[in-house]
Amino acid sequence: MGILTKNYVVVMEDGSKWAVPVRFIAEHRAKYFAEKDNVSIAESLNEDTSPLFEEDEYEIHDWAANNLNFSDVKGVAKMVSPPDVDYEDGWANGEYEIQEPTND
């Protein structure tokens, strides 16, 4: 199984885990360098990005964290673990306010 078939999984502030295909991140990087180096996206992916990601998985995180926003990946991201929230503690100790009812 190559690196491009794997998922990059990140833990959010609320404890939820989200998986993004490494291929999506790799293709984003390959497109950037294809334009910069005047080569095809396939060439950039196969000869530069994929070997880099295979050699050092930190490079996947580095590209994702520094060159993509969650809004860029939300269409392909999947929640793989729900939020880890203590609703009992929130109920007893959370911030509160009194509001008019909404018409939902």
Coordinates of C-alpha atoms in Angstrom, one line a residue:
M1 CA 0.0 0.0 0.0
G2 CA 1.6 3.3 -1.1
I3 CA 1.4 6.5 0.7
L4 CA -1.1 8.0 -1.7
T5 CA -3.7 5.4 -0.6
K6 CA -3.5 6.5 3.1
N7 CA -5.3 9.2 5.0
Y8 CA -3.9 12.1 6.9
V9 CA -5.8 12.2 10.2
V10 CA -5.9 15.3 12.3
V11 CA -7.4 15.8 15.8
M12 CA -9.4 19.0 16.2
E13 CA -9.8 21.1 19.3
D14 CA -13.1 19.4 20.2
G15 CA -11.4 16.0 20.1
S16 CA -12.9 14.9 16.8
K17 CA -10.7 13.2 14.3
W18 CA -10.9 14.1 10.6
A19 CA -9.3 12.0 7.7
V20 CA -8.2 13.6 4.5
P21 CA -6.9 11.4 1.6
V22 CA -3.1 11.9 1.3
R23 CA -3.7 11.8 -2.5
F24 CA -5.7 15.0 -2.2
I25 CA -2.8 16.7 -0.3
A26 CA -0.2 15.3 -2.7
E27 CA -2.1 16.4 -5.8
H28 CA -2.4 20.0 -4.3
R29 CA 1.4 20.0 -3.8
A30 CA 2.1 18.5 -7.2
K31 CA -0.1 21.1 -9.0
Y32 CA 1.8 23.9 -7.2
F33 CA 5.2 22.5 -8.2
A34 CA 4.1 21.5 -11.7
E35 CA 3.3 25.2 -12.5
K36 CA 6.4 26.4 -10.8
D37 CA 8.7 23.9 -12.5
N38 CA 6.9 23.9 -15.9
V39 CA 6.2 20.1 -15.8
S40 CA 3.0 18.1 -15.9
I41 CA 1.1 17.4 -12.7
A42 CA 1.6 13.7 -13.1
E43 CA 5.3 14.1 -13.4
S44 CA 5.4 16.4 -10.4
L45 CA 3.3 13.9 -8.4
N46 CA 5.2 10.7 -9.4
E47 CA 8.7 12.1 -9.5
D48 CA 8.7 14.6 -6.7
T49 CA 5.7 14.7 -4.3
S50 CA 5.0 11.0 -3.9
P51 CA 8.6 10.0 -3.2
L52 CA 8.9 12.9 -0.8
F53 CA 5.8 11.8 1.1
E54 CA 6.9 8.1 1.1
E55 CA 10.3 9.0 2.5
D56 CA 9.1 11.4 5.3
E57 CA 5.5 11.4 6.4
Y58 CA 6.1 14.7 8.2
E59 CA 6.2 16.3 4.8
I60 CA 2.5 15.5 4.4
H61 CA 1.7 17.3 7.6
D62 CA 4.0 20.2 6.7
W63 CA 2.3 20.8 3.3
A64 CA -1.2 20.3 4.7
A65 CA -0.7 22.6 7.7
N66 CA 1.1 25.4 5.9
N67 CA -0.6 25.4 2.4
L68 CA -4.1 24.2 2.9
N69 CA -7.0 25.4 5.1
F70 CA -9.7 23.2 6.4
S71 CA -12.1 25.0 4.0
D72 CA -9.9 23.6 1.2
V73 CA -10.3 20.0 2.3
K74 CA -13.8 20.0 3.8
G75 CA -15.3 18.5 0.7
V76 CA -13.1 15.4 1.0
A77 CA -12.6 15.3 4.8
K78 CA -14.5 12.7 6.7
M79 CA -15.0 12.7 10.5
V80 CA -13.6 9.3 11.7
S81 CA -14.1 10.0 15.4
P82 CA -16.8 12.2 17.0
P83 CA -16.0 15.1 19.4
D84 CA -14.9 14.1 22.8
V85 CA -17.1 16.4 24.8
D86 CA -18.2 16.0 28.4
Y87 CA -21.8 17.2 28.2
E88 CA -22.4 16.6 32.0
D89 CA -19.6 19.0 32.8
G90 CA -20.8 21.5 30.2
W91 CA -24.3 21.4 31.6
A92 CA -23.2 22.1 35.1
N93 CA -20.3 24.5 34.4
G94 CA -20.7 25.8 30.9
E95 CA -21.3 29.4 30.0
Y96 CA -25.0 30.3 29.7
E97 CA -27.4 33.0 28.6
I98 CA -31.1 33.5 28.5
Q99 CA -32.6 34.0 25.0
E100 CA -35.9 34.5 23.3
P101 CA -37.0 31.3 21.5
T102 CA -36.2 30.8 17.8
N103 CA -38.8 29.9 15.2
D104 CA -37.2 26.7 14.0

